[in-house]
Amino acid sequence: MKKTRIILAGPRGRMGKEAVTLIQETEAFELVAAVDRIHEGKLISDLEGMPNVQAPIFTDIEKCFQTVEADVLVDLTTPEIGRVHTKKALEYGIRPVVGTTGFSEADLAELKELAEEKGIGCIIAPNFAIGAILMMKFSQMAAKYFDDVEIIELHHDQKLDAPSGTGLKTAELISEVRETKKQGHSEEKEILAGARGATYDGIHLHSVRLPGLIAHQEVLFGGFGQGLKIRHDSYNRASFMSGVKLAVEAVMNIDTLVYGLENIIE
Amino acid sequence: MKKTRIILAGPRGRMGKEAVTLIQETEAFELVAAVDRIHEGKLISDLEGMPNVQAPIFTDIEKCFQTVEADVLVDLTTPEIGRVHTKKALEYGIRPVVGTTGFSEADLAELKELAEEKGIGCIIAPNFAIGAILMMKFSQMAAKYFDDVEIIELHHDQKLDAPSGTGLKTAELISEVRETKKQGHSEEKEILAGARGATYDGIHLHSVRLPGLIAHQEVLFGGFGQGLKIRHDSYNRASFMSGVKLAVEAVMNIDTLVYGLENIIE
Amino acid sequence: MKKTRIILAGPRGRMGKEAVTLIQETEAFELVAAVDRIHEGKLISDLEGMPNVQAPIFTDIEKCFQTVEADVLVDLTTPEIGRVHTKKALEYGIRPVVGTTGFSEADLAELKELAEEKGIGCIIAPNFAIGAILMMKFSQMAAKYFDDVEIIELHHDQKLDAPSGTGLKTAELISEVRETKKQGHSEEKEILAGARGATYDGIHLHSVRLPGLIAHQEVLFGGFGQGLKIRHDSYNRASFMSGVKLAVEAVMNIDTLVYGLENIIE
Amino acid sequence: MKKTRIILAGPRGRMGKEAVTLIQETEAFELVAAVDRIHEGKLISDLEGMPNVQAPIFTDIEKCFQTVEADVLVDLTTPEIGRVHTKKALEYGIRPVVGTTGFSEADLAELKELAEEKGIGCIIAPNFAIGAILMMKFSQMAAKYFDDVEIIELHHDQKLDAPSGTGLKTAELISEVRETKKQGHSEEKEILAGARGATYDGIHLHSVRLPGLIAHQEVLFGGFGQGLKIRHDSYNRASFMSGVKLAVEAVMNIDTLVYGLENIIE
């Protein structure tokens, strides 16, 4: 089997380090180069805390593309740099897998045209946590069969916003497929304000914040004499790597731009 | 082994029917009579939907006490009738196990004096669901070692009040043993109002209402790198019977009045 | 909106009674007749414990079909009777929704041909618990993205077999889409025999039996730094009714035979 | 308020580093010195990766005790060294909190005598995870009121033994307070061997192993129409620090040796 040759942009960030490990531990992947703001001419193995991978580091992405043969660019940099990298990669016929947000509709349209012109895949995903994406997908599917649903999201107590982005996104996805419904008893009464949580289009959301917790969410459906619960637990950053792996595999088999990992999941 | 002889007041109510079954199925218990508003002179087995138990029914509780030898009165009537029954039972030297609320402080003081004068036990319990009582007791214990706690109570969607009585009671019990604390990030912000739930003395409570659910509660504690969760599920009315059984056993071994099942649990 | 006119076969069984209630409470449904072994000429409302529905009862299904105009036959009888009813209904141009098992491959082939000849739908479903079907479907989908999975099924302690049929069926469905894998550490060791549960094609199954429980199942997936859990709780028989409702709606929009509710869920 | 002055033995181990952080972050604690095999004469702040704490490091524990005034010795070294340290600390009137195992009955007896002679406290605890200790304590308490219980422990898939030590310990503690009972249906049958898990004195234990998981346990009780679940989640090593903190506080208020954190929890 031919290995998928990967260039990694942003190897020293927290996600980048996990990606180096992922590529090294995946039989079918090979890290052939890295793009970084500094360390031109060094090897990944020269950097502190990195595994013994002999991939050269470039500060100029074009020089990297001209020097090294590769199939995929995994970009874990910032939105600004990511946009530039993605376009360059497509121009050089290298398939981008991009883990940053901040692309405008116009950006996406332009990149899509470019990908299709070159006949290669490009995947841009704001969220690589496959379990969270499946939770959202399943929740939307289940909402067609259960009229009543509530969302409980649980995070560490240093989180500022409530509800979480994933909680809100889940409510939006459910809202797309069900008719608006006021849940609970019609004369329901809060003895203490806030007990019934926040509501988004009739869907109740509850945010729990406790030290020790990381990032968790439960979507609870109820119907005639039964309940269905879908729960995702994210224990650490490595949870994103299964999505990166999936995207690298998928990008080799498509010839257009796909936005959002949920769209490559069947 | 000598069986505990029981008189049951209120045999036709929903709880009463379960109690008839409980007594019949418990080797060490014997139903010797019942007290009802009607059906004087009939037997339990004469009533529709009742098991084949030959216990006579009395409408006058004093006549019942004078006619039948018994150890314990299990009273599952109304608060008003329950108060009268309890006093009468103590006067006749029969140990009351009472499942109604509505006793005043003065009532309890008077009944306690009477119980101690007679040297017999009396148990009055507003809640017989042993699992719920243990959940509350454990929550109070755990609160001494975990500063942060949130309560999620989940009920069927026909429930009117939020949070539930048990949810509030749990928060009160926790509040007794911990110093008031504002949990969560100090600059925490609700993007949607109500997301962080209701608060009672700094403890957050969340009420979920879904069809299919019955009566459930989770108490979640969080601390350095760990979490502790205590969950009670009440699936049906029979859940009260384990508490009635426990109380009948306990009332034989005490010689004072005990209020609340939590006080006979070690 | 035109109501869907339903004939119910088997109205007095436990499922049948629930179905009467379901049809009565569903705006878009109308119970136009019932087929029973006895009670010819009576109305549903004449039977003890039935709601006030004026639908006539027939003991001869052909006479029923000839007398009453209907769209759908909901059959909740036995396998033997169900087979006969299904065929007759199709011949009369009435769409069957059948909740019994026991159809052979040959039966299904014959009925399918008949349905297509008449150009009408027919749904035969051994399991109407929509939540359980969704749990199985989601588990199979998730298994494509998570190599590691374990199943915990929890039932009341009067259940004879372990694991449960649903547990085994879930393992089979997962097994269809993933490559066989020996999970856990390669040198894993049971200090107490059985600790790691049963295995089906490398998937571990654990059966919990406790009084109080009804029928519950959790499917747990694990991957890089994350977990995904899908749980179904069946609290009582009414849980089947959401599936019956779905099938009645679906059978109006298809023109062939569908076996298994999972095949009408998108 | 007078701060509790602490000497920490073993500051560079994984637990030791957490303890340095704990002491620094706790208002009422003060790190006055450390005992290490190397680094004599340096300060904690001189060591790589350590916070800016100016506590001197000693390689000779006696010299440390003679030089620095302290209330408590927190010992996170090895069993061999821990035994020596504990005895020395007691001789110098410093209260030991020891997180190592490997003390014999004779060791404990000797140390207890010494502690009582000196009139000071000494706490030796093989497990500092307070949540796990509470889970075990609550399980033992609940077992008095629920005859039926099963244990599910869930760990990462690199764990070798099943069931876990905590799982077995929980079963032992439950077994101490309940009469042996064969749970489940008397004619229960395993269709797949191992489905009902391992048994310890009639208590069923199930071991789940999945990547992503860390260390978790659920103890499930079932009774008449209800269930009680106690779950502990250990997300990382920091989970031990709440127990260390509790022990330091407790050791100041006792004048004997206590073995096991469960014995200082009320």
PDB file of C-alpha atoms in Angstrom, chain C residues 46-184:
ATOM      1  CA  ASP C  46     -69.042  -1.616  25.076  1.00  0.00           C
ATOM      2  CA  LEU C  47     -65.903  -3.460  26.248  1.00  0.00           C
ATOM      3  CA  GLU C  48     -64.726  -3.032  29.847  1.00  0.00           C
ATOM      4  CA  GLY C  49     -61.846  -0.658  30.331  1.00  0.00           C
ATOM      5  CA  MET C  50     -62.031   0.720  26.780  1.00  0.00           C
ATOM      6  CA  PRO C  51     -62.415   4.406  25.916  1.00  0.00           C
ATOM      7  CA  ASN C  52     -65.612   5.780  24.433  1.00  0.00           C
ATOM      8  CA  VAL C  53     -64.928   4.907  20.777  1.00  0.00           C
ATOM      9  CA  GLN C  54     -67.959   3.938  18.677  1.00  0.00           C
ATOM     10  CA  ALA C  55     -66.122   1.557  16.309  1.00  0.00           C
ATOM     11  CA  PRO C  56     -67.979  -1.714  15.490  1.00  0.00           C
ATOM     12  CA  ILE C  57     -66.378  -5.080  16.232  1.00  0.00           C
ATOM     13  CA  PHE C  58     -66.301  -7.888  13.650  1.00  0.00           C
ATOM     14  CA  THR C  59     -65.278 -11.513  14.145  1.00  0.00           C
ATOM     15  CA  ASP C  60     -65.028 -12.130  10.364  1.00  0.00           C
ATOM     16  CA  ILE C  61     -62.302  -9.962   8.826  1.00  0.00           C
ATOM     17  CA  GLU C  62     -63.668 -10.274   5.273  1.00  0.00           C
ATOM     18  CA  LYS C  63     -67.080  -9.086   6.400  1.00  0.00           C
ATOM     19  CA  CYS C  64     -65.318  -6.197   8.128  1.00  0.00           C
ATOM     20  CA  PHE C  65     -63.457  -5.241   4.943  1.00  0.00           C
ATOM     21  CA  GLN C  66     -66.681  -5.491   2.921  1.00  0.00           C
ATOM     22  CA  THR C  67     -68.665  -3.364   5.361  1.00  0.00           C
ATOM     23  CA  VAL C  68     -66.257  -0.644   6.464  1.00  0.00           C
ATOM     24  CA  GLU C  69     -64.125   1.656   4.310  1.00  0.00           C
ATOM     25  CA  ALA C  70     -60.583   1.791   5.655  1.00  0.00           C
ATOM     26  CA  ASP C  71     -57.026   2.691   4.666  1.00  0.00           C
ATOM     27  CA  VAL C  72     -54.913   0.663   7.082  1.00  0.00           C
ATOM     28  CA  LEU C  73     -55.150  -2.581   9.048  1.00  0.00           C
ATOM     29  CA  VAL C  74     -53.125  -2.521  12.266  1.00  0.00           C
ATOM     30  CA  ASP C  75     -52.673  -6.169  13.215  1.00  0.00           C
ATOM     31  CA  LEU C  76     -51.564  -7.003  16.757  1.00  0.00           C
ATOM     32  CA  THR C  77     -52.744 -10.623  16.876  1.00  0.00           C
ATOM     33  CA  THR C  78     -50.721 -13.845  16.782  1.00  0.00           C
ATOM     34  CA  PRO C  79     -48.288 -14.906  14.011  1.00  0.00           C
ATOM     35  CA  GLU C  80     -50.750 -17.467  12.576  1.00  0.00           C
ATOM     36  CA  ILE C  81     -53.735 -15.135  12.448  1.00  0.00           C
ATOM     37  CA  GLY C  82     -51.521 -12.213  11.412  1.00  0.00           C
ATOM     38  CA  ARG C  83     -50.376 -14.046   8.270  1.00  0.00           C
ATOM     39  CA  VAL C  84     -53.959 -14.649   7.156  1.00  0.00           C
ATOM     40  CA  HIS C  85     -55.060 -11.097   8.002  1.00  0.00           C
ATOM     41  CA  THR C  86     -52.165  -9.533   6.100  1.00  0.00           C
ATOM     42  CA  LYS C  87     -52.954 -11.397   2.906  1.00  0.00           C
ATOM     43  CA  LYS C  88     -56.672 -10.669   3.098  1.00  0.00           C
ATOM     44  CA  ALA C  89     -56.022  -6.973   3.723  1.00  0.00           C
ATOM     45  CA  LEU C  90     -53.781  -6.701   0.676  1.00  0.00           C
ATOM     46  CA  GLU C  91     -56.412  -8.449  -1.453  1.00  0.00           C
ATOM     47  CA  TYR C  92     -58.969  -5.872  -0.335  1.00  0.00           C
ATOM     48  CA  GLY C  93     -56.564  -2.991  -1.039  1.00  0.00           C
ATOM     49  CA  ILE C  94     -56.064  -2.176   2.632  1.00  0.00           C
ATOM     50  CA  ARG C  95     -52.508  -1.428   3.762  1.00  0.00           C
ATOM     51  CA  PRO C  96     -51.316  -3.724   6.589  1.00  0.00           C
ATOM     52  CA  VAL C  97     -49.138  -2.668   9.529  1.00  0.00           C
ATOM     53  CA  VAL C  98     -48.259  -5.905  11.290  1.00  0.00           C
ATOM     54  CA  GLY C  99     -46.578  -6.224  14.635  1.00  0.00           C
ATOM     55  CA  THR C 100     -46.069  -9.956  14.798  1.00  0.00           C
ATOM     56  CA  THR C 101     -43.116 -12.164  13.942  1.00  0.00           C
ATOM     57  CA  GLY C 102     -43.215 -15.615  12.420  1.00  0.00           C
ATOM     58  CA  PHE C 103     -43.320 -14.799   8.710  1.00  0.00           C
ATOM     59  CA  SER C 104     -41.127 -17.102   6.595  1.00  0.00           C
ATOM     60  CA  GLU C 105     -39.025 -15.864   3.696  1.00  0.00           C
ATOM     61  CA  ALA C 106     -41.600 -17.436   1.379  1.00  0.00           C
ATOM     62  CA  ASP C 107     -44.466 -15.636   3.154  1.00  0.00           C
ATOM     63  CA  LEU C 108     -42.691 -12.316   2.817  1.00  0.00           C
ATOM     64  CA  ALA C 109     -41.921 -12.874  -0.859  1.00  0.00           C
ATOM     65  CA  GLU C 110     -45.528 -13.733  -1.612  1.00  0.00           C
ATOM     66  CA  LEU C 111     -46.910 -10.785   0.338  1.00  0.00           C
ATOM     67  CA  LYS C 112     -44.424  -8.418  -1.286  1.00  0.00           C
ATOM     68  CA  GLU C 113     -45.511  -9.526  -4.730  1.00  0.00           C
ATOM     69  CA  LEU C 114     -49.127  -9.017  -3.767  1.00  0.00           C
ATOM     70  CA  ALA C 115     -48.461  -5.531  -2.325  1.00  0.00           C
ATOM     71  CA  GLU C 116     -46.652  -4.431  -5.461  1.00  0.00           C
ATOM     72  CA  GLU C 117     -49.359  -5.910  -7.689  1.00  0.00           C
ATOM     73  CA  LYS C 118     -51.950  -3.864  -5.796  1.00  0.00           C
ATOM     74  CA  GLY C 119     -49.610  -0.861  -5.687  1.00  0.00           C
ATOM     75  CA  ILE C 120     -50.025  -0.383  -1.933  1.00  0.00           C
ATOM     76  CA  GLY C 121     -47.739  -0.402   1.090  1.00  0.00           C
ATOM     77  CA  CYS C 122     -47.327  -3.110   3.731  1.00  0.00           C
ATOM     78  CA  ILE C 123     -45.125  -2.876   6.833  1.00  0.00           C
ATOM     79  CA  ILE C 124     -44.191  -5.885   8.937  1.00  0.00           C
ATOM     80  CA  ALA C 125     -42.121  -5.076  12.020  1.00  0.00           C
ATOM     81  CA  PRO C 126     -40.978  -7.468  14.751  1.00  0.00           C
ATOM     82  CA  ASN C 127     -40.034  -4.475  16.932  1.00  0.00           C
ATOM     83  CA  PHE C 128     -41.969  -1.209  17.136  1.00  0.00           C
ATOM     84  CA  ALA C 129     -39.793   0.497  19.794  1.00  0.00           C
ATOM     85  CA  ILE C 130     -38.482   3.357  17.730  1.00  0.00           C
ATOM     86  CA  GLY C 131     -35.894   4.375  20.293  1.00  0.00           C
ATOM     87  CA  ALA C 132     -34.361   0.902  20.279  1.00  0.00           C
ATOM     88  CA  ILE C 133     -34.289   0.860  16.492  1.00  0.00           C
ATOM     89  CA  LEU C 134     -32.605   4.255  16.381  1.00  0.00           C
ATOM     90  CA  MET C 135     -30.073   3.078  18.979  1.00  0.00           C
ATOM     91  CA  MET C 136     -29.177   0.118  16.767  1.00  0.00           C
ATOM     92  CA  LYS C 137     -29.015   2.221  13.617  1.00  0.00           C
ATOM     93  CA  PHE C 138     -26.826   4.899  15.244  1.00  0.00           C
ATOM     94  CA  SER C 139     -24.578   2.194  16.712  1.00  0.00           C
ATOM     95  CA  GLN C 140     -23.989   0.720  13.303  1.00  0.00           C
ATOM     96  CA  MET C 141     -23.233   4.171  11.882  1.00  0.00           C
ATOM     97  CA  ALA C 142     -20.853   5.074  14.725  1.00  0.00           C
ATOM     98  CA  ALA C 143     -19.014   1.773  14.373  1.00  0.00           C
ATOM     99  CA  LYS C 144     -17.629   2.999  11.060  1.00  0.00           C
ATOM    100  CA  TYR C 145     -15.754   5.740  12.901  1.00  0.00           C
ATOM    101  CA  PHE C 146     -14.937   4.069  16.218  1.00  0.00           C
ATOM    102  CA  ASP C 147     -13.138   0.729  16.181  1.00  0.00           C
ATOM    103  CA  ASP C 148     -13.853   0.002  19.830  1.00  0.00           C
ATOM    104  CA  VAL C 149     -17.288  -0.635  21.299  1.00  0.00           C
ATOM    105  CA  GLU C 150     -18.868  -2.417  24.244  1.00  0.00           C
ATOM    106  CA  ILE C 151     -22.538  -3.089  24.952  1.00  0.00           C
ATOM    107  CA  ILE C 152     -24.166  -3.013  28.382  1.00  0.00           C
ATOM    108  CA  GLU C 153     -27.786  -4.140  28.531  1.00  0.00           C
ATOM    109  CA  LEU C 154     -29.736  -3.849  31.761  1.00  0.00           C
ATOM    110  CA  HIS C 155     -33.003  -5.645  32.540  1.00  0.00           C
ATOM    111  CA  HIS C 156     -35.229  -6.626  35.463  1.00  0.00           C
ATOM    112  CA  ASP C 157     -33.998  -9.684  37.327  1.00  0.00           C
ATOM    113  CA  GLN C 158     -36.737 -12.000  36.088  1.00  0.00           C
ATOM    114  CA  LYS C 159     -35.244 -12.115  32.592  1.00  0.00           C
ATOM    115  CA  LEU C 160     -33.952 -15.574  31.728  1.00  0.00           C
ATOM    116  CA  ASP C 161     -31.534 -15.038  28.845  1.00  0.00           C
ATOM    117  CA  ALA C 162     -28.288 -13.084  28.769  1.00  0.00           C
ATOM    118  CA  PRO C 163     -27.423 -11.216  26.673  1.00  0.00           C
ATOM    119  CA  SER C 164     -30.779  -9.845  25.516  1.00  0.00           C
ATOM    120  CA  GLY C 165     -32.036 -10.179  21.954  1.00  0.00           C
ATOM    121  CA  THR C 166     -31.561  -6.462  21.354  1.00  0.00           C
ATOM    122  CA  GLY C 167     -28.011  -6.663  22.721  1.00  0.00           C
ATOM    123  CA  LEU C 168     -27.129  -9.489  20.348  1.00  0.00           C
ATOM    124  CA  LYS C 169     -28.861  -7.823  17.410  1.00  0.00           C
ATOM    125  CA  THR C 170     -26.861  -4.643  18.075  1.00  0.00           C
ATOM    126  CA  ALA C 171     -23.600  -6.612  18.096  1.00  0.00           C
ATOM    127  CA  GLU C 172     -24.561  -8.275  14.811  1.00  0.00           C
ATOM    128  CA  LEU C 173     -25.319  -4.940  13.147  1.00  0.00           C
ATOM    129  CA  ILE C 174     -22.002  -3.473  14.325  1.00  0.00           C
ATOM    130  CA  SER C 175     -20.180  -6.602  13.205  1.00  0.00           C
ATOM    131  CA  GLU C 176     -21.519  -6.146   9.666  1.00  0.00           C
ATOM    132  CA  VAL C 177     -19.663  -2.852   9.226  1.00  0.00           C
ATOM    133  CA  ARG C 178     -16.406  -3.224  11.116  1.00  0.00           C
ATOM    134  CA  GLU C 179     -13.444  -5.512  10.690  1.00  0.00           C
ATOM    135  CA  THR C 180     -13.120  -8.082  13.449  1.00  0.00           C
ATOM    136  CA  LYS C 181     -10.979  -6.670  16.218  1.00  0.00           C
ATOM    137  CA  LYS C 182      -9.769  -8.094  19.505  1.00  0.00           C
ATOM    138  CA  GLN C 183     -10.340  -5.201  21.866  1.00  0.00           C
ATOM    139  CA  GLY C 184      -8.551  -4.449  25.126  1.00  0.00           C
TER     140      GLY C 184
END
